mmCIF file of C-alpha atoms in Angstrom:
data_model
loop_
_atom_site.group_PDB
_atom_site.id
_atom_site.type_symbol
_atom_site.label_atom_id
_atom_site.label_comp_id
_atom_site.label_asym_id
_atom_site.label_seq_id
_atom_site.Cartn_x
_atom_site.Cartn_y
_atom_site.Cartn_z
ATOM 1 C CA UNK C 389 -18.101 41.675 -37.934
ATOM 2 C CA UNK C 390 -17.034 38.356 -36.561
ATOM 3 C CA UNK C 391 -17.804 36.521 -39.810
ATOM 4 C CA UNK C 392 -15.676 39.095 -41.795
ATOM 5 C CA UNK C 393 -12.785 38.836 -39.410
ATOM 6 C CA UNK C 394 -12.888 34.872 -39.811
ATOM 7 C CA UNK C 395 -13.106 35.191 -43.557
ATOM 8 C CA UNK C 396 -9.838 37.436 -43.579
ATOM 9 C CA UNK C 397 -7.993 34.758 -41.484
ATOM 10 C CA UNK C 398 -9.324 31.894 -43.740
ATOM 11 C CA UNK C 399 -7.630 33.174 -46.896
ATOM 12 C CA UNK C 400 -4.424 32.845 -45.351
ATOM 13 C CA UNK C 401 -2.332 29.881 -46.590
ATOM 14 C CA UNK C 402 -1.285 28.737 -43.136
ATOM 15 C CA UNK C 403 -4.926 28.449 -42.158
ATOM 16 C CA UNK C 404 -5.745 26.668 -45.419
ATOM 17 C CA UNK C 405 -2.998 24.039 -44.768
ATOM 18 C CA UNK C 406 -4.125 23.681 -41.197
ATOM 19 C CA UNK C 407 -7.555 23.101 -42.117
ATOM 20 C CA UNK C 408 -6.751 20.663 -44.838
ATOM 21 C CA UNK C 409 -4.832 18.562 -42.259
ATOM 22 C CA UNK C 410 -7.810 18.772 -39.791
ATOM 23 C CA UNK C 411 -10.350 17.858 -42.648
ATOM 24 C CA UNK C 412 -8.083 14.914 -43.501
ATOM 25 C CA UNK C 413 -7.797 13.506 -39.956
ATOM 26 C CA UNK C 414 -11.444 14.068 -39.366
ATOM 27 C CA UNK C 415 -12.389 12.267 -42.560
ATOM 28 C CA UNK C 416 -10.287 9.287 -41.575
ATOM 29 C CA UNK C 417 -11.880 9.259 -38.246
ATOM 30 C CA UNK C 418 -15.428 9.518 -39.443
ATOM 31 C CA UNK C 419 -14.858 6.820 -42.131
ATOM 32 C CA UNK C 420 -15.895 4.028 -39.841
ATOM 33 C CA UNK C 421 -18.377 3.514 -37.130
ATOM 34 C CA UNK C 422 -15.530 2.445 -34.812
ATOM 35 C CA UNK C 423 -14.425 5.752 -33.264
ATOM 36 C CA UNK C 424 -11.226 4.444 -31.538
ATOM 37 C CA UNK C 425 -9.173 2.648 -34.090
ATOM 38 C CA UNK C 426 -5.385 3.001 -34.361
ATOM 39 C CA UNK C 427 -4.314 5.003 -37.357
ATOM 40 C CA UNK C 428 -0.665 5.225 -36.315
ATOM 41 C CA UNK C 429 1.580 2.820 -34.364
ATOM 42 C CA UNK C 430 5.197 3.321 -33.574
ATOM 43 C CA UNK C 431 6.923 0.159 -32.980
ATOM 44 C CA UNK C 432 10.444 -0.065 -31.403
ATOM 45 C CA UNK C 433 11.909 -3.229 -32.848
ATOM 46 C CA UNK C 434 15.326 -2.833 -31.301
ATOM 47 C CA UNK C 435 16.698 -1.090 -28.181
ATOM 48 C CA UNK C 436 18.169 2.487 -28.033
ATOM 49 C CA UNK C 437 21.322 2.527 -25.940
ATOM 50 C CA UNK C 438 21.335 6.253 -25.548
ATOM 51 C CA UNK C 439 19.646 7.272 -22.361
ATOM 52 C CA UNK C 440 17.770 10.108 -23.813
ATOM 53 C CA UNK C 441 16.477 8.056 -26.813
ATOM 54 C CA UNK C 442 15.624 5.010 -24.630
ATOM 55 C CA UNK C 443 13.916 7.089 -21.993
ATOM 56 C CA UNK C 444 15.866 5.107 -19.306
ATOM 57 C CA UNK C 445 18.362 6.441 -16.712
ATOM 58 C CA UNK C 446 21.061 3.810 -17.519
ATOM 59 C CA UNK C 447 22.998 3.988 -20.799
ATOM 60 C CA UNK C 448 22.620 0.220 -21.640
ATOM 61 C CA UNK C 449 19.352 -1.685 -22.660
ATOM 62 C CA UNK C 450 17.737 -3.709 -19.915
ATOM 63 C CA UNK C 451 18.251 -7.400 -19.918
ATOM 64 C CA UNK C 452 14.517 -8.052 -20.192
ATOM 65 C CA UNK C 453 14.295 -5.792 -23.217
ATOM 66 C CA UNK C 454 15.033 -8.519 -25.701
ATOM 67 C CA UNK C 455 13.573 -7.968 -29.041
ATOM 68 C CA UNK C 456 10.660 -10.027 -30.075
ATOM 69 C CA UNK C 457 11.350 -12.935 -32.606
ATOM 70 C CA UNK C 458 10.214 -12.877 -36.057
ATOM 71 C CA UNK C 459 7.338 -15.288 -35.675
ATOM 72 C CA UNK C 460 5.905 -13.172 -32.834
ATOM 73 C CA UNK C 461 6.319 -9.962 -34.819
ATOM 74 C CA UNK C 462 4.289 -11.604 -37.586
ATOM 75 C CA UNK C 463 1.606 -12.562 -35.164
ATOM 76 C CA UNK C 464 1.491 -8.885 -33.846
ATOM 77 C CA UNK C 465 1.056 -7.681 -37.365
ATOM 78 C CA UNK C 466 -1.928 -9.991 -38.082
ATOM 79 C CA UNK C 467 -3.572 -8.724 -34.962
ATOM 80 C CA UNK C 468 -3.021 -5.056 -35.942
ATOM 81 C CA UNK C 469 -4.612 -5.804 -39.318
ATOM 82 C CA UNK C 470 -7.660 -7.468 -37.559
ATOM 83 C CA UNK C 471 -8.010 -4.071 -35.552
ATOM 84 C CA UNK C 472 -7.529 -1.627 -38.489
ATOM 85 C CA UNK C 473 -4.889 -0.648 -41.022
ATOM 86 C CA UNK C 474 -2.815 1.939 -39.531
ATOM 87 C CA UNK C 475 0.465 3.343 -40.447
ATOM 88 C CA UNK C 476 3.253 1.383 -38.775
ATOM 89 C CA UNK C 477 6.405 3.221 -38.044
ATOM 90 C CA UNK C 478 9.360 0.800 -37.300
ATOM 91 C CA UNK C 479 12.185 2.461 -35.246
ATOM 92 C CA UNK C 480 15.251 1.312 -33.252
ATOM 93 C CA UNK C 481 18.974 1.568 -33.007
ATOM 94 C CA UNK C 482 20.583 -0.483 -35.844
ATOM 95 C CA UNK C 483 17.211 -1.662 -36.901
ATOM 96 C CA UNK C 484 18.746 -2.912 -40.208
ATOM 97 C CA UNK C 485 20.811 -5.366 -38.123
ATOM 98 C CA UNK C 486 17.681 -7.330 -37.840
ATOM 99 C CA UNK C 487 17.948 -9.971 -40.575
ATOM 100 C CA UNK C 488 14.134 -10.328 -40.662
ATOM 101 C CA UNK C 489 13.375 -6.456 -41.073
ATOM 102 C CA UNK C 490 12.600 -7.091 -44.796
ATOM 103 C CA UNK C 491 10.309 -9.945 -44.000
ATOM 104 C CA UNK C 492 8.514 -7.916 -41.356
ATOM 105 C CA UNK C 493 7.995 -5.053 -43.820
ATOM 106 C CA UNK C 494 6.847 -7.285 -46.648
ATOM 107 C CA UNK C 495 4.382 -9.218 -44.381
ATOM 108 C CA UNK C 496 2.803 -5.960 -43.182
ATOM 109 C CA UNK C 497 2.632 -4.597 -46.803
ATOM 110 C CA UNK C 498 0.899 -7.854 -48.014
ATOM 111 C CA UNK C 499 -1.830 -7.157 -45.679
ATOM 112 C CA UNK C 500 -2.201 -3.681 -46.688
ATOM 113 C CA UNK C 501 -0.433 -1.810 -43.932
ATOM 114 C CA UNK C 502 1.641 1.134 -44.699
ATOM 115 C CA UNK C 503 5.146 0.220 -43.225
ATOM 116 C CA UNK C 504 7.614 2.959 -42.524
ATOM 117 C CA UNK C 505 11.327 2.428 -41.432
ATOM 118 C CA UNK C 506 13.186 5.283 -39.596
ATOM 119 C CA UNK C 507 16.865 4.995 -39.859
ATOM 120 C CA UNK C 508 20.115 7.076 -39.464
ATOM 121 C CA UNK C 509 21.575 8.449 -42.767
ATOM 122 C CA UNK C 510 24.399 5.997 -42.780
ATOM 123 C CA UNK C 511 22.035 3.044 -42.583
ATOM 124 C CA UNK C 512 20.344 3.948 -45.952
ATOM 125 C CA UNK C 513 23.056 2.728 -48.234
ATOM 126 C CA UNK C 514 22.598 2.240 -52.056
ATOM 127 C CA UNK C 515 22.077 -1.567 -51.463
ATOM 128 C CA UNK C 516 19.370 -0.946 -48.917
ATOM 129 C CA UNK C 517 17.589 1.498 -51.117
ATOM 130 C CA UNK C 518 17.655 -1.033 -53.849
ATOM 131 C CA UNK C 519 16.435 -3.881 -51.834
ATOM 132 C CA UNK C 520 13.534 -2.049 -50.278
ATOM 133 C CA UNK C 521 12.549 -0.251 -53.605
ATOM 134 C CA UNK C 522 9.518 -2.695 -54.241
ATOM 135 C CA UNK C 523 7.729 -1.111 -51.190
ATOM 136 C CA UNK C 524 7.379 2.402 -52.896
ATOM 137 C CA UNK C 525 8.962 5.809 -52.535
ATOM 138 C CA UNK C 526 7.781 6.405 -48.914
ATOM 139 C CA UNK C 527 9.074 3.502 -46.956
ATOM 140 C CA UNK C 528 11.960 5.475 -45.261
ATOM 141 C CA UNK C 529 12.183 8.241 -42.780
ATOM 142 C CA UNK C 530 15.764 9.769 -42.126
ATOM 143 C CA UNK C 531 16.579 10.699 -38.450
ATOM 144 C CA UNK C 532 17.937 13.998 -37.894
ATOM 145 C CA UNK C 533 19.175 13.760 -34.402
ATOM 146 C CA UNK C 534 22.679 14.320 -34.089
ATOM 147 C CA UNK C 535 22.996 15.587 -37.868
ATOM 148 C CA UNK C 536 21.526 19.037 -37.576
ATOM 149 C CA UNK C 537 23.461 21.274 -35.068
ATOM 150 C CA UNK C 538 23.260 25.129 -35.245
ATOM 151 C CA UNK C 539 26.493 26.893 -36.385
ATOM 152 C CA UNK C 540 26.880 30.774 -36.325
ATOM 153 C CA UNK C 541 28.894 30.822 -39.666
ATOM 154 C CA UNK C 542 27.811 28.095 -41.710
ATOM 155 C CA UNK C 543 23.975 27.764 -40.382
ATOM 156 C CA UNK C 544 24.368 23.916 -40.019
ATOM 157 C CA UNK C 545 27.789 22.494 -38.435
ATOM 158 C CA UNK C 546 29.662 20.791 -41.045
ATOM 159 C CA UNK C 547 30.086 17.554 -39.304
ATOM 160 C CA UNK C 548 30.557 14.043 -40.498
ATOM 161 C CA UNK C 549 27.053 13.352 -39.551
ATOM 162 C CA UNK C 550 25.666 16.376 -41.474
ATOM 163 C CA UNK C 551 27.784 15.298 -44.556
ATOM 164 C CA UNK C 552 26.227 11.612 -44.061
ATOM 165 C CA UNK C 553 22.652 13.264 -44.056
ATOM 166 C CA UNK C 554 23.416 15.288 -47.277
ATOM 167 C CA UNK C 555 24.731 12.445 -49.122
ATOM 168 C CA UNK C 556 21.737 10.363 -47.881
ATOM 169 C CA UNK C 557 19.267 12.917 -49.091
ATOM 170 C CA UNK C 558 20.911 12.657 -52.490
ATOM 171 C CA UNK C 559 20.736 9.097 -52.642
ATOM 172 C CA UNK C 560 17.205 8.888 -51.875
ATOM 173 C CA UNK C 561 16.269 11.287 -54.666
ATOM 174 C CA UNK C 562 18.476 9.659 -57.111
ATOM 175 C CA UNK C 563 16.923 6.295 -56.298
ATOM 176 C CA UNK C 564 13.331 7.696 -56.763
ATOM 177 C CA UNK C 565 12.422 7.997 -53.190
ATOM 178 C CA UNK C 566 10.567 10.990 -51.613
ATOM 179 C CA UNK C 567 12.408 12.614 -48.771
ATOM 180 C CA UNK C 568 10.718 12.179 -45.445
ATOM 181 C CA UNK C 569 12.432 13.260 -42.135
ATOM 182 C CA UNK C 570 11.939 12.500 -38.550
ATOM 183 C CA UNK C 571 13.434 13.824 -35.253
ATOM 184 C CA UNK C 572 13.079 12.494 -31.813
ATOM 185 C CA UNK C 573 12.323 15.272 -29.422
ATOM 186 C CA UNK C 574 14.374 14.699 -26.257
ATOM 187 C CA UNK C 575 14.209 18.418 -24.887
ATOM 188 C CA UNK C 576 11.994 21.615 -25.056
ATOM 189 C CA UNK C 577 14.642 23.308 -27.149
ATOM 190 C CA UNK C 578 12.272 25.057 -29.713
ATOM 191 C CA UNK C 579 15.221 26.514 -31.586
ATOM 192 C CA UNK C 580 16.645 23.000 -32.297
ATOM 193 C CA UNK C 581 13.086 22.212 -33.641
ATOM 194 C CA UNK C 582 13.277 25.209 -35.863
ATOM 195 C CA UNK C 583 16.513 24.165 -37.199
ATOM 196 C CA UNK C 584 15.227 20.761 -38.169
ATOM 197 C CA UNK C 585 12.278 22.335 -39.947
ATOM 198 C CA UNK C 586 14.448 24.815 -41.756
ATOM 199 C CA UNK C 587 16.610 21.738 -43.215
ATOM 200 C CA UNK C 588 13.378 19.920 -44.047
ATOM 201 C CA UNK C 589 12.345 22.993 -46.256
ATOM 202 C CA UNK C 590 15.706 23.543 -47.700
ATOM 203 C CA UNK C 591 16.355 19.931 -48.838
ATOM 204 C CA UNK C 592 12.710 19.725 -50.255
ATOM 205 C CA UNK C 593 11.311 17.180 -47.722
ATOM 206 C CA UNK C 594 7.743 15.938 -48.186
ATOM 207 C CA UNK C 595 7.278 15.513 -44.534
ATOM 208 C CA UNK C 596 8.872 15.994 -41.192
ATOM 209 C CA UNK C 597 7.750 14.087 -38.245
ATOM 210 C CA UNK C 598 8.269 14.438 -34.516
ATOM 211 C CA UNK C 599 8.463 11.830 -31.808
ATOM 212 C CA UNK C 600 7.900 13.362 -28.502
ATOM 213 C CA UNK C 601 10.066 11.042 -26.510
ATOM 214 C CA UNK C 602 11.308 13.317 -23.698
ATOM 215 C CA UNK C 603 10.945 11.248 -20.426
ATOM 216 C CA UNK C 604 7.554 12.017 -18.934
ATOM 217 C CA UNK C 605 7.979 12.082 -15.198
ATOM 218 C CA UNK C 606 11.040 14.194 -14.609
ATOM 219 C CA UNK C 607 10.532 16.425 -11.624
ATOM 220 C CA UNK C 608 12.677 19.443 -12.949
ATOM 221 C CA UNK C 609 10.597 19.612 -16.132
ATOM 222 C CA UNK C 610 8.466 22.730 -16.648
ATOM 223 C CA UNK C 611 4.774 21.506 -16.350
ATOM 224 C CA UNK C 612 3.750 22.788 -19.742
ATOM 225 C CA UNK C 613 6.990 21.955 -21.583
ATOM 226 C CA UNK C 614 5.252 19.247 -23.639
ATOM 227 C CA UNK C 615 2.294 21.535 -24.719
ATOM 228 C CA UNK C 616 4.986 24.210 -25.631
ATOM 229 C CA UNK C 617 6.586 21.848 -28.056
ATOM 230 C CA UNK C 618 3.418 20.631 -29.629
ATOM 231 C CA UNK C 619 2.233 24.244 -30.230
ATOM 232 C CA UNK C 620 5.427 25.256 -31.525
ATOM 233 C CA UNK C 621 5.339 22.456 -34.304
ATOM 234 C CA UNK C 622 1.776 23.605 -35.120
ATOM 235 C CA UNK C 623 3.169 27.187 -35.548
ATOM 236 C CA UNK C 624 5.861 25.823 -37.976
ATOM 237 C CA UNK C 625 2.942 25.045 -40.395
ATOM 238 C CA UNK C 626 2.773 28.664 -41.103
ATOM 239 C CA UNK C 627 6.200 28.768 -42.539
ATOM 240 C CA UNK C 628 5.945 25.277 -44.473
ATOM 241 C CA UNK C 629 5.290 24.682 -48.082
ATOM 242 C CA UNK C 630 1.741 23.506 -48.668
ATOM 243 C CA UNK C 631 2.902 19.984 -49.931
ATOM 244 C CA UNK C 632 5.035 19.337 -46.869
ATOM 245 C CA UNK C 633 3.539 17.619 -43.949
ATOM 246 C CA UNK C 634 4.630 18.798 -40.422
ATOM 247 C CA UNK C 635 3.248 17.048 -37.331
ATOM 248 C CA UNK C 636 4.036 15.226 -34.185
ATOM 249 C CA UNK C 637 1.361 12.726 -35.463
ATOM 250 C CA UNK C 638 0.529 11.748 -31.923
ATOM 251 C CA UNK C 639 -1.857 14.775 -31.493
ATOM 252 C CA UNK C 640 -4.819 16.228 -33.288
ATOM 253 C CA UNK C 641 -4.852 19.950 -33.944
ATOM 254 C CA UNK C 642 -8.148 21.865 -33.816
ATOM 255 C CA UNK C 643 -9.320 25.375 -34.444
ATOM 256 C CA UNK C 644 -11.885 27.154 -32.371
ATOM 257 C CA UNK C 645 -13.296 30.669 -31.816
ATOM 258 C CA UNK C 646 -12.681 30.620 -28.122
ATOM 259 C CA UNK C 647 -8.976 30.515 -26.697
ATOM 260 C CA UNK C 648 -8.390 27.346 -24.895
ATOM 261 C CA UNK C 649 -6.788 27.161 -21.458
ATOM 262 C CA UNK C 650 -5.251 23.817 -21.864
ATOM 263 C CA UNK C 651 -2.798 24.575 -24.403
ATOM 264 C CA UNK C 652 -2.844 26.480 -27.577
ATOM 265 C CA UNK C 653 -2.147 29.753 -29.273
ATOM 266 C CA UNK C 654 -4.038 32.564 -31.109
ATOM 267 C CA UNK C 655 -3.942 32.614 -34.931
ATOM 268 C CA UNK C 656 -3.722 36.092 -36.523
ATOM 269 C CA UNK C 657 -3.411 39.435 -34.779
ATOM 270 C CA UNK C 658 -5.400 40.486 -31.848
ATOM 271 C CA UNK C 659 -7.577 42.952 -34.000
ATOM 272 C CA UNK C 660 -8.838 40.104 -36.108
ATOM 273 C CA UNK C 661 -10.446 37.402 -34.172
ATOM 274 C CA UNK C 662 -9.690 35.043 -31.248
ATOM 275 C CA UNK C 663 -9.290 31.973 -33.529
ATOM 276 C CA UNK C 664 -7.243 29.599 -31.518
ATOM 277 C CA UNK C 665 -5.320 26.361 -32.422
ATOM 278 C CA UNK C 666 -5.148 23.639 -29.709
ATOM 279 C CA UNK C 667 -4.313 20.048 -29.558
ATOM 280 C CA UNK C 668 -5.550 16.818 -28.085
ATOM 281 C CA UNK C 669 -3.390 13.800 -27.222
ATOM 282 C CA UNK C 670 -4.332 10.850 -29.461
ATOM 283 C CA UNK C 671 -2.829 8.130 -27.156
ATOM 284 C CA UNK C 672 -5.213 5.156 -26.885
ATOM 285 C CA UNK C 673 -7.618 6.757 -29.277
ATOM 286 C CA UNK C 674 -5.771 6.517 -32.724
ATOM 287 C CA UNK C 675 -2.071 6.162 -31.461
ATOM 288 C CA UNK C 676 -0.069 3.498 -29.603
ATOM 289 C CA UNK C 677 3.629 2.764 -29.000
ATOM 290 C CA UNK C 678 4.839 -0.771 -28.920
ATOM 291 C CA UNK C 679 8.177 -1.242 -27.026
ATOM 292 C CA UNK C 680 10.981 -3.496 -27.895
ATOM 293 C CA UNK C 681 9.967 -5.883 -25.166
ATOM 294 C CA UNK C 682 6.302 -6.268 -26.230
ATOM 295 C CA UNK C 683 4.910 -3.655 -23.774
ATOM 296 C CA UNK C 684 2.277 -1.266 -25.184
ATOM 297 C CA UNK C 685 2.467 2.238 -24.052
ATOM 298 C CA UNK C 686 0.568 5.520 -24.777
ATOM 299 C CA UNK C 687 3.698 6.785 -26.272
ATOM 300 C CA UNK C 688 7.388 6.489 -25.750
ATOM 301 C CA UNK C 689 7.522 9.637 -23.409
ATOM 302 C CA UNK C 690 4.725 8.322 -21.114
ATOM 303 C CA UNK C 691 6.024 4.953 -19.588
ATOM 304 C CA UNK C 692 2.764 3.906 -18.308
ATOM 305 C CA UNK C 693 2.218 0.261 -19.553
ATOM 306 C CA UNK C 694 -1.213 -0.228 -21.120
ATOM 307 C CA UNK C 695 -0.628 -3.950 -21.537
ATOM 308 C CA UNK C 696 1.876 -6.601 -22.690
ATOM 309 C CA UNK C 697 1.590 -8.447 -25.994
ATOM 310 C CA UNK C 698 3.711 -11.300 -24.433
ATOM 311 C CA UNK C 699 1.040 -12.052 -21.894
ATOM 312 C CA UNK C 700 -1.857 -11.489 -24.502
ATOM 313 C CA UNK C 701 -0.606 -13.964 -26.978
ATOM 314 C CA UNK C 702 0.447 -11.167 -29.060
ATOM 315 C CA UNK C 703 -3.082 -10.126 -29.531
ATOM 316 C CA UNK C 704 -2.754 -6.233 -30.106
ATOM 317 C CA UNK C 705 -6.426 -6.064 -30.827
ATOM 318 C CA UNK C 706 -7.443 -7.562 -27.625
ATOM 319 C CA UNK C 707 -5.192 -5.226 -25.622
ATOM 320 C CA UNK C 708 -6.226 -2.131 -27.785
ATOM 321 C CA UNK C 709 -10.031 -2.833 -26.860
ATOM 322 C CA UNK C 710 -9.537 -3.882 -23.378
ATOM 323 C CA UNK C 711 -6.748 -1.707 -21.880
ATOM 324 C CA UNK C 712 -8.083 0.217 -18.837
ATOM 325 C CA UNK C 713 -5.522 2.980 -19.432
ATOM 326 C CA UNK C 714 -6.648 3.391 -22.940
ATOM 327 C CA UNK C 715 -10.349 3.406 -22.005
ATOM 328 C CA UNK C 716 -9.547 6.058 -19.415
ATOM 329 C CA UNK C 717 -8.089 8.326 -22.048
ATOM 330 C CA UNK C 718 -10.826 7.852 -24.376
ATOM 331 C CA UNK C 719 -13.278 9.179 -21.958
ATOM 332 C CA UNK C 720 -11.158 12.423 -21.617
ATOM 333 C CA UNK C 721 -9.974 15.111 -23.996
ATOM 334 C CA UNK C 722 -6.560 15.875 -22.757
ATOM 335 C CA UNK C 723 -3.664 17.916 -24.111
ATOM 336 C CA UNK C 724 -0.167 16.251 -24.094
ATOM 337 C CA UNK C 725 0.681 17.803 -20.521
ATOM 338 C CA UNK C 726 -2.764 16.895 -19.075
ATOM 339 C CA UNK C 727 -2.266 13.373 -20.332
ATOM 340 C CA UNK C 728 1.045 13.216 -18.572
ATOM 341 C CA UNK C 729 -0.543 14.443 -15.377
ATOM 342 C CA UNK C 730 -3.386 12.013 -15.629
ATOM 343 C CA UNK C 731 -0.906 8.847 -16.106
ATOM 344 C CA UNK C 732 1.056 10.269 -13.093
ATOM 345 C CA UNK C 733 -2.213 10.116 -10.985
ATOM 346 C CA UNK C 734 -3.050 6.564 -12.232
ATOM 347 C CA UNK C 735 0.673 5.594 -11.194
ATOM 348 C CA UNK C 736 0.460 7.078 -7.804
ATOM 349 C CA UNK C 737 -2.941 5.408 -7.230
ATOM 350 C CA UNK C 738 -1.607 2.153 -8.488
ATOM 351 C CA UNK C 739 -4.058 1.818 -11.293
ATOM 352 C CA UNK C 740 -1.497 1.610 -13.999
ATOM 353 C CA UNK C 741 1.980 -0.064 -14.265
ATOM 354 C CA UNK C 742 4.920 2.019 -15.036
ATOM 355 C CA UNK C 743 8.032 0.969 -16.955
ATOM 356 C CA UNK C 744 11.104 1.480 -14.746
#
């Protein structure tokens, strides 16, 4: 009886898509004897001045958050390559104002890394698209923050930012680029995420990627807000085209027969089976965040410092292998919320440094 119920669920398109995602991630993890190797690194090259995006209370970047110079960025890339060949996502406000951005991308590409640049629609001009065209059709992701706002009469508010987004998508397609979108999650507003997802489908995007950058240690937050967001993103897969990738990237989704208690939701109706989709935080396992000042964190939303590249001679490999915070997380299978709680415990017991 149970086998028949499972079979009915397996034929659903959503489950097929989810299983394919899980299969791909597991295949990548099993392709090497080294279990804990970075597969995705988000690297902030320039500061964000907006307090919600920066994760700081002040609206201006801190003085000690000076961006790494070119030579040091290249040293970091060399060390990343010695560790593995992950996807490296370059983010930051006005990142194209870095005169060395092209050189950083080219250097990483030359070593076999997949380099991605996230930018606002207004930054992806025709000249920029032409210059970066040698790096392939997937080098850009367009940030949706500030562009997609619900409007009761027109679905999306017809703002200047929305018009810039529409024009940018058209430029990308005309120039032969794939459309990939991203969004920095600064709240637990699930309706906002749904509108991001709706726009991604309507414009024919090949992927939409979420960064969970909500400040981690905000007392008024509901304790399970982070897990609610992660589970909501997983549910969006049910409404996504098969060829469109939807993920926060810093978690791994799993499917089990027994409903979990740490975060997850049931697949199918109650009379079919208790198949449950849950997630695990990948911070320190296959994911890391490099801050603009060279500090390495579990992710942007969790300001616990796992090490500092400036003090380790820009040796990411050494930091990745020796960080006590990463080692602690590798020994535990936590959801996003539980990881935050664990890092708060480490902070309170002075076992980890926290970015102020």
